[in-house]
Amino acid sequence: MKNKRLSSLQKLFVALVVTVFIVACSSVDCPLNNTVYANYQLVGPVTKLNDTLTISVARQGKDDSIVLNKDYNVESFSLPVSFSQDEDVLYFYTGLHKDTVWMQKTNRPHFESTDCGLNFFHTITGIRYTRHAIDSIAINHKEIDYDASRKHFNIFFKENRL
């Protein structure tokens, strides 16, 4: 009887150890690229910008923040997207021109696990812009998430900007 009871305790102990190992070995699959950027592609007659391009972002109650500084021969670029407001205001400086771009969006919290933290995905709902150097901007993909390969905006610059 004593051996039988010991055998039951041994089985319980083994089951407990196996359970602890299974729980301890669980892995969290946080994405390696867990930043969310809007990707812009130059299209149309100007597919490479031969001017310098500087882009700054207007921040509520703070100074503007430069997110792209004097880049040259630009064909595409990626910009961070805010999660604290429904509209991002971007200032594009090319050569002698300044354009303002207003990107309207919705912000959706995205939670995978406590190890990965909270992030925000976005759905683009509209875009407005001035037309000094920029001819037009077209929304290519509305959903902004971890997928860095998607081009969210096609941006057309004017050929004769001077």
Coordinates of N, CA and C in Angstrom, one line a residue:
M1 N 0.8 -1.2 0.0 CA 0.0 0.0 0.0 C 0.9 1.3 0.0
K2 N 2.0 1.2 0.8 CA 2.9 2.3 0.8 C 3.5 2.6 -0.5
N3 N 3.9 1.5 -1.2 CA 4.5 1.6 -2.6 C 3.5 2.2 -3.6
K4 N 2.2 1.8 -3.4 CA 1.2 2.3 -4.3 C 1.0 3.8 -4.1
R5 N 1.0 4.2 -2.9 CA 0.9 5.7 -2.6 C 2.1 6.4 -3.0
L6 N 3.2 5.9 -2.9 CA 4.4 6.6 -3.3 C 4.4 6.7 -4.9
S7 N 3.9 5.7 -5.5 CA 3.8 5.7 -6.9 C 2.9 6.8 -7.4
S8 N 1.8 7.0 -6.7 CA 0.9 8.1 -7.1 C 1.5 9.4 -6.9
L9 N 2.3 9.6 -5.8 CA 3.0 10.8 -5.6 C 4.0 11.1 -6.6
Q10 N 4.7 10.0 -7.0 CA 5.7 10.1 -8.0 C 5.1 10.6 -9.4
K11 N 3.9 10.0 -9.7 CA 3.3 10.4 -10.9 C 2.8 11.8 -10.9
L12 N 2.3 12.3 -9.7 CA 1.9 13.6 -9.6 C 3.1 14.6 -9.7
F13 N 4.2 14.2 -9.1 CA 5.4 15.0 -9.2 C 5.9 15.1 -10.6
V14 N 5.9 14.0 -11.3 CA 6.4 14.0 -12.7 C 5.4 14.9 -13.6
A15 N 4.1 14.8 -13.4 CA 3.2 15.6 -14.1 C 3.4 17.1 -13.8
L16 N 3.7 17.4 -12.5 CA 4.0 18.8 -12.2 C 5.2 19.3 -12.8
V17 N 6.3 18.5 -12.8 CA 7.5 18.9 -13.5 C 7.4 19.1 -15.0
V18 N 6.6 18.2 -15.6 CA 6.4 18.3 -17.1 C 5.6 19.6 -17.4
T19 N 4.6 19.9 -16.5 CA 3.8 21.1 -16.7 C 4.6 22.4 -16.6
V20 N 5.5 22.4 -15.6 CA 6.4 23.5 -15.4 C 7.3 23.7 -16.6
F21 N 7.9 22.7 -17.1 CA 8.7 22.8 -18.3 C 8.0 23.3 -19.5
I22 N 6.8 22.8 -19.7 CA 6.0 23.2 -20.9 C 5.7 24.7 -20.8
V23 N 5.3 25.2 -19.6 CA 5.0 26.6 -19.4 C 6.3 27.4 -19.5
A24 N 7.4 27.0 -18.9 CA 8.6 27.7 -19.0 C 9.2 27.8 -20.4
C25 N 8.9 26.8 -21.2 CA 9.5 26.8 -22.5 C 8.6 27.5 -23.6
S26 N 7.5 28.1 -23.2 CA 6.7 28.8 -24.2 C 7.5 30.0 -24.7
S27 N 7.4 30.3 -26.0 CA 8.1 31.4 -26.5 C 7.1 32.4 -27.0
V28 N 7.6 33.7 -27.0 CA 6.8 34.8 -27.4 C 7.3 35.2 -28.8
D29 N 6.4 35.2 -29.8 CA 6.9 35.6 -31.1 C 6.6 37.0 -31.4
C30 N 7.4 37.9 -30.8 CA 7.3 39.3 -31.1 C 7.9 39.6 -32.4
P31 N 7.3 40.4 -33.3 CA 7.9 40.6 -34.6 C 9.3 41.3 -34.4
L32 N 10.2 41.0 -35.3 CA 11.5 41.7 -35.2 C 11.4 43.1 -35.6
N33 N 10.6 43.4 -36.6 CA 10.3 44.8 -37.0 C 9.0 45.2 -36.4
N34 N 9.0 45.8 -35.2 CA 7.8 46.2 -34.5 C 7.5 47.7 -34.5
T35 N 8.1 48.3 -35.6 CA 7.8 49.7 -35.7 C 6.9 49.9 -36.9
V36 N 6.1 51.0 -36.9 CA 5.1 51.2 -37.9 C 5.4 52.5 -38.6
Y37 N 5.7 52.3 -39.9 CA 6.0 53.5 -40.8 C 5.1 53.5 -42.0
A38 N 4.9 54.8 -42.4 CA 4.2 55.0 -43.7 C 5.3 55.1 -44.8
N39 N 5.1 54.3 -45.9 CA 6.1 54.2 -46.9 C 5.6 55.0 -48.1
Y40 N 6.5 55.9 -48.7 CA 6.2 56.7 -49.8 C 7.1 56.3 -51.0
Q41 N 6.5 56.3 -52.2 CA 7.3 55.9 -53.4 C 7.1 57.1 -54.4
L42 N 8.2 57.6 -55.0 CA 8.0 58.6 -56.0 C 7.7 57.9 -57.3
V43 N 6.6 58.4 -58.0 CA 6.2 57.8 -59.2 C 5.9 59.0 -60.2
G44 N 5.6 58.7 -61.4 CA 5.3 59.7 -62.4 C 6.6 60.1 -63.1
P45 N 6.6 61.4 -63.7 CA 7.8 61.8 -64.4 C 9.0 62.0 -63.5
V46 N 8.9 62.2 -62.2 CA 10.0 62.4 -61.3 C 10.0 61.1 -60.4
T47 N 10.9 60.2 -60.7 CA 11.0 59.0 -59.9 C 12.2 59.0 -59.0
K48 N 13.1 60.0 -59.2 CA 14.2 60.3 -58.3 C 14.3 61.8 -58.2
L49 N 14.3 62.2 -56.9 CA 14.3 63.6 -56.6 C 15.7 64.1 -56.6
N50 N 16.1 65.0 -57.5 CA 17.5 65.5 -57.6 C 17.7 66.7 -56.7
D51 N 16.7 67.1 -55.9 CA 16.9 68.2 -54.9 C 17.1 67.5 -53.6
T52 N 17.5 68.3 -52.6 CA 17.5 67.7 -51.2 C 16.1 67.7 -50.7
L53 N 15.8 66.7 -49.9 CA 14.5 66.6 -49.3 C 14.6 66.5 -47.8
T54 N 13.9 67.5 -47.2 CA 13.8 67.5 -45.7 C 12.4 67.4 -45.3
I55 N 12.0 66.6 -44.4 CA 10.6 66.5 -43.9 C 10.6 66.6 -42.4
S56 N 9.7 67.5 -42.0 CA 9.5 67.7 -40.5 C 8.1 67.4 -40.2
V57 N 7.8 67.1 -39.0 CA 6.5 66.7 -38.5 C 6.0 67.8 -37.5
A58 N 4.8 68.3 -37.6 CA 4.3 69.2 -36.6 C 3.8 68.3 -35.4
R59 N 4.2 68.7 -34.2 CA 3.8 68.0 -33.0 C 3.0 69.0 -32.1
Q60 N 1.9 68.5 -31.6 CA 1.0 69.4 -30.8 C 1.7 69.9 -29.6
G61 N 1.7 71.2 -29.5 CA 2.3 71.9 -28.3 C 3.8 71.8 -28.2
K62 N 4.5 71.4 -29.3 CA 5.9 71.2 -29.2 C 6.5 71.8 -30.5
D63 N 7.8 71.9 -30.6 CA 8.5 72.3 -31.8 C 8.4 71.2 -32.9
D64 N 8.5 71.6 -34.1 CA 8.5 70.6 -35.2 C 9.7 69.7 -35.0
S65 N 9.5 68.4 -35.5 CA 10.6 67.5 -35.4 C 11.0 67.0 -36.8
I66 N 12.3 67.1 -37.1 CA 12.8 66.6 -38.4 C 12.9 65.1 -38.4
V67 N 12.2 64.5 -39.4 CA 12.2 63.0 -39.5 C 13.0 62.6 -40.7
L68 N 13.3 63.5 -41.7 CA 14.2 63.1 -42.8 C 15.0 64.4 -43.1
N69 N 16.3 64.3 -43.0 CA 17.1 65.5 -43.1 C 18.0 65.6 -44.3
K70 N 17.7 66.4 -45.3 CA 18.5 66.7 -46.4 C 18.9 65.5 -47.2
D71 N 18.0 64.6 -47.4 CA 18.3 63.4 -48.2 C 18.3 63.8 -49.7
Y72 N 19.2 63.1 -50.5 CA 19.4 63.5 -51.9 C 19.2 62.2 -52.7
N73 N 18.7 62.5 -54.0 CA 18.4 61.4 -54.9 C 17.4 60.4 -54.3
V74 N 16.4 60.9 -53.7 CA 15.4 60.1 -53.1 C 14.5 59.5 -54.1
E75 N 14.2 58.2 -53.9 CA 13.2 57.5 -54.8 C 12.1 57.0 -53.9
S76 N 12.3 56.7 -52.6 CA 11.3 56.3 -51.7 C 11.8 56.7 -50.3
F77 N 10.9 56.7 -49.4 CA 11.2 57.0 -48.0 C 10.1 56.5 -47.1
S78 N 10.5 56.3 -45.8 CA 9.6 55.9 -44.8 C 9.5 56.9 -43.6
L79 N 8.3 57.1 -43.2 CA 8.1 58.1 -42.1 C 7.3 57.5 -40.9
P80 N 7.7 57.8 -39.7 CA 6.9 57.3 -38.6 C 5.5 57.9 -38.6
V81 N 4.5 57.2 -38.0 CA 3.1 57.7 -37.9 C 2.8 57.9 -36.4
S82 N 2.2 59.0 -36.1 CA 1.9 59.3 -34.7 C 0.6 58.5 -34.3
F83 N 0.5 58.2 -33.0 CA -0.7 57.5 -32.5 C -1.5 58.3 -31.6
S84 N -1.0 59.6 -31.4 CA -1.7 60.4 -30.4 C -2.7 61.4 -31.0
Q85 N -2.8 61.4 -32.3 CA -3.7 62.3 -33.0 C -4.3 61.7 -34.3
D86 N -5.4 62.2 -34.8 CA -6.0 61.6 -35.9 C -5.5 62.2 -37.2
E87 N -4.7 63.2 -37.2 CA -4.1 63.8 -38.4 C -2.7 64.1 -38.1
D88 N -1.8 63.7 -39.1 CA -0.4 64.0 -39.0 C -0.2 65.2 -40.0
V89 N 0.6 66.2 -39.6 CA 0.9 67.3 -40.5 C 2.4 67.2 -40.8
L90 N 2.8 67.1 -42.1 CA 4.1 66.9 -42.5 C 4.5 68.1 -43.4
Y91 N 5.8 68.6 -43.2 CA 6.3 69.7 -44.0 C 7.4 69.2 -44.9
F92 N 7.2 69.2 -46.2 CA 8.2 68.8 -47.2 C 9.0 70.0 -47.7
Y93 N 10.3 70.0 -47.6 CA 11.1 71.1 -48.1 C 12.0 70.5 -49.2
T94 N 11.8 71.0 -50.4 CA 12.6 70.6 -51.6 C 13.1 71.8 -52.3
G95 N 14.4 72.0 -52.3 CA 15.0 73.1 -53.0 C 14.4 74.4 -52.3
L96 N 13.7 75.2 -53.1 CA 13.2 76.5 -52.6 C 11.7 76.4 -52.2
H97 N 11.1 75.2 -52.3 CA 9.7 75.0 -52.0 C 9.4 74.3 -50.7
K98 N 8.2 74.7 -50.2 CA 7.7 74.0 -49.0 C 6.3 73.6 -49.2
D99 N 6.0 72.3 -49.1 CA 4.7 71.8 -49.2 C 4.2 71.3 -47.8
T100 N 2.9 71.4 -47.6 CA 2.4 70.8 -46.3 C 1.4 69.7 -46.7
V101 N 1.6 68.6 -46.0 CA 0.8 67.4 -46.2 C 0.0 67.1 -45.0
W102 N -1.3 66.9 -45.1 CA -2.1 66.5 -44.0 C -2.6 65.1 -44.2
M103 N -2.2 64.1 -43.4 CA -2.7 62.7 -43.5 C -3.7 62.4 -42.4
Q104 N -4.9 62.1 -42.8 CA -5.9 61.8 -41.8 C -5.9 60.2 -41.7
K105 N -6.1 59.8 -40.4 CA -6.0 58.3 -40.2 C -6.8 58.0 -38.9
T106 N -7.1 56.7 -38.8 CA -7.6 56.2 -37.5 C -6.4 55.4 -36.9
N107 N -6.4 55.4 -35.6 CA -5.4 54.7 -34.8 C -6.0 53.5 -34.1
R108 N -5.4 52.3 -34.3 CA -6.0 51.1 -33.6 C -4.9 50.5 -32.8
P109 N -5.1 50.3 -31.5 CA -4.1 49.7 -30.6 C -4.0 48.2 -31.1
H110 N -2.7 47.8 -31.1 CA -2.4 46.4 -31.5 C -1.6 45.8 -30.3
F111 N -2.2 44.8 -29.7 CA -1.5 44.1 -28.6 C -1.3 42.6 -28.9
E112 N 0.0 42.2 -28.8 CA 0.3 40.8 -29.0 C 0.5 40.0 -27.7
S113 N 1.3 40.6 -26.8 CA 1.6 40.1 -25.5 C 2.3 41.1 -24.6
T114 N 2.3 40.8 -23.3 CA 3.0 41.8 -22.4 C 4.5 41.9 -22.8
D115 N 5.1 40.9 -23.3 CA 6.5 40.9 -23.7 C 6.7 41.9 -24.9
C116 N 5.8 41.9 -25.8 CA 5.9 42.7 -27.0 C 5.5 44.2 -26.8
G117 N 4.7 44.4 -25.9 CA 4.2 45.8 -25.6 C 3.1 46.2 -26.6
L118 N 2.5 47.4 -26.4 CA 1.4 47.9 -27.2 C 2.0 48.7 -28.3
N119 N 1.4 48.5 -29.5 CA 1.7 49.3 -30.7 C 0.4 49.8 -31.3
F120 N 0.6 50.6 -32.3 CA -0.6 51.1 -33.0 C -0.5 50.8 -34.5
F121 N -1.6 50.3 -35.1 CA -1.8 50.2 -36.5 C -2.7 51.4 -36.9
H122 N -2.7 51.7 -38.2 CA -3.4 52.8 -38.7 C -4.2 52.5 -40.0
T123 N -5.3 53.2 -40.2 CA -6.0 53.1 -41.5 C -6.1 54.6 -42.0
I124 N -5.5 54.8 -43.2 CA -5.5 56.1 -43.8 C -6.9 56.4 -44.3
T125 N -7.5 57.5 -43.9 CA -8.8 57.9 -44.3 C -8.8 59.1 -45.2
G126 N -7.7 59.8 -45.4 CA -7.7 60.9 -46.4 C -6.3 61.5 -46.4
I127 N -6.1 62.3 -47.4 CA -4.8 63.0 -47.6 C -5.1 64.3 -48.3
R128 N -4.5 65.4 -47.8 CA -4.5 66.7 -48.4 C -3.1 67.3 -48.5
Y129 N -2.9 68.2 -49.5 CA -1.5 68.7 -49.6 C -1.5 70.0 -50.4
T130 N -0.5 70.8 -50.2 CA -0.3 72.0 -51.0 C 0.4 71.5 -52.3
R131 N 0.5 72.4 -53.3 CA 1.0 72.0 -54.6 C 2.1 72.9 -55.1
H132 N 3.1 73.1 -54.3 CA 4.2 73.9 -54.8 C 5.2 73.1 -55.5
A133 N 5.8 72.0 -54.9 CA 6.7 71.1 -55.6 C 5.9 69.8 -55.8
I134 N 5.0 69.5 -55.0 CA 4.2 68.2 -55.1 C 3.1 68.4 -56.1
D135 N 3.0 67.5 -57.1 CA 1.8 67.6 -58.0 C 0.6 66.9 -57.4
S136 N 0.8 65.7 -56.9 CA -0.3 64.9 -56.3 C 0.3 63.8 -55.4
I137 N -0.6 63.3 -54.5 CA -0.3 62.1 -53.7 C -1.5 61.2 -53.8
A138 N -1.2 59.9 -54.1 CA -2.3 58.9 -54.1 C -2.1 57.9 -53.1
I139 N -3.2 57.5 -52.4 CA -3.1 56.4 -51.4 C -3.1 55.1 -52.2
N140 N -2.0 54.3 -51.9 CA -1.8 53.1 -52.5 C -2.3 51.9 -51.7
H141 N -2.0 51.9 -50.4 CA -2.5 50.9 -49.4 C -3.0 51.7 -48.2
K142 N -4.2 51.5 -47.8 CA -4.8 52.2 -46.6 C -4.3 51.7 -45.3
E143 N -3.9 50.4 -45.2 CA -3.6 49.9 -43.9 C -2.1 50.0 -43.6
I144 N -1.7 50.6 -42.5 CA -0.3 50.7 -42.1 C -0.1 49.8 -40.9
D145 N 0.8 48.9 -41.0 CA 1.1 47.9 -39.9 C 2.6 47.6 -40.0
Y146 N 2.9 46.4 -39.6 CA 4.4 46.0 -39.5 C 4.9 45.7 -40.9
D147 N 4.1 45.6 -41.9 CA 4.6 45.2 -43.3 C 5.4 46.3 -43.9
A148 N 6.7 46.3 -43.9 CA 7.6 47.3 -44.4 C 7.7 47.3 -45.9
S149 N 7.2 46.2 -46.6 CA 7.3 46.1 -48.0 C 6.2 46.9 -48.8
R150 N 5.1 47.3 -48.1 CA 4.0 48.0 -48.7 C 4.4 49.5 -48.9
K151 N 4.0 50.0 -50.1 CA 4.1 51.4 -50.4 C 2.7 52.0 -50.2
H152 N 2.6 52.8 -49.1 CA 1.3 53.3 -48.8 C 0.9 54.5 -49.6
F153 N 1.8 55.3 -50.1 CA 1.6 56.5 -50.8 C 2.4 56.5 -52.1
N154 N 1.8 56.9 -53.2 CA 2.5 57.3 -54.4 C 2.5 58.8 -54.5
I155 N 3.7 59.3 -54.5 CA 3.9 60.8 -54.5 C 4.4 61.2 -55.9
F156 N 3.8 62.2 -56.5 CA 4.1 62.7 -57.8 C 4.7 64.1 -57.5
F157 N 6.0 64.4 -57.9 CA 6.5 65.7 -57.8 C 6.5 66.3 -59.2
K158 N 6.3 67.6 -59.2 CA 6.3 68.4 -60.5 C 7.7 68.3 -61.1
E159 N 7.7 68.2 -62.5 CA 9.0 68.2 -63.2 C 9.7 69.6 -63.1
N160 N 9.0 70.6 -63.3 CA 9.5 72.0 -63.3 C 9.2 72.7 -62.0
R161 N 10.1 72.4 -61.0 CA 9.8 73.0 -59.6 C 10.5 74.3 -59.4
L162 N 11.4 74.8 -60.3 CA 12.2 76.0 -60.1 C 11.4 77.2 -60.5

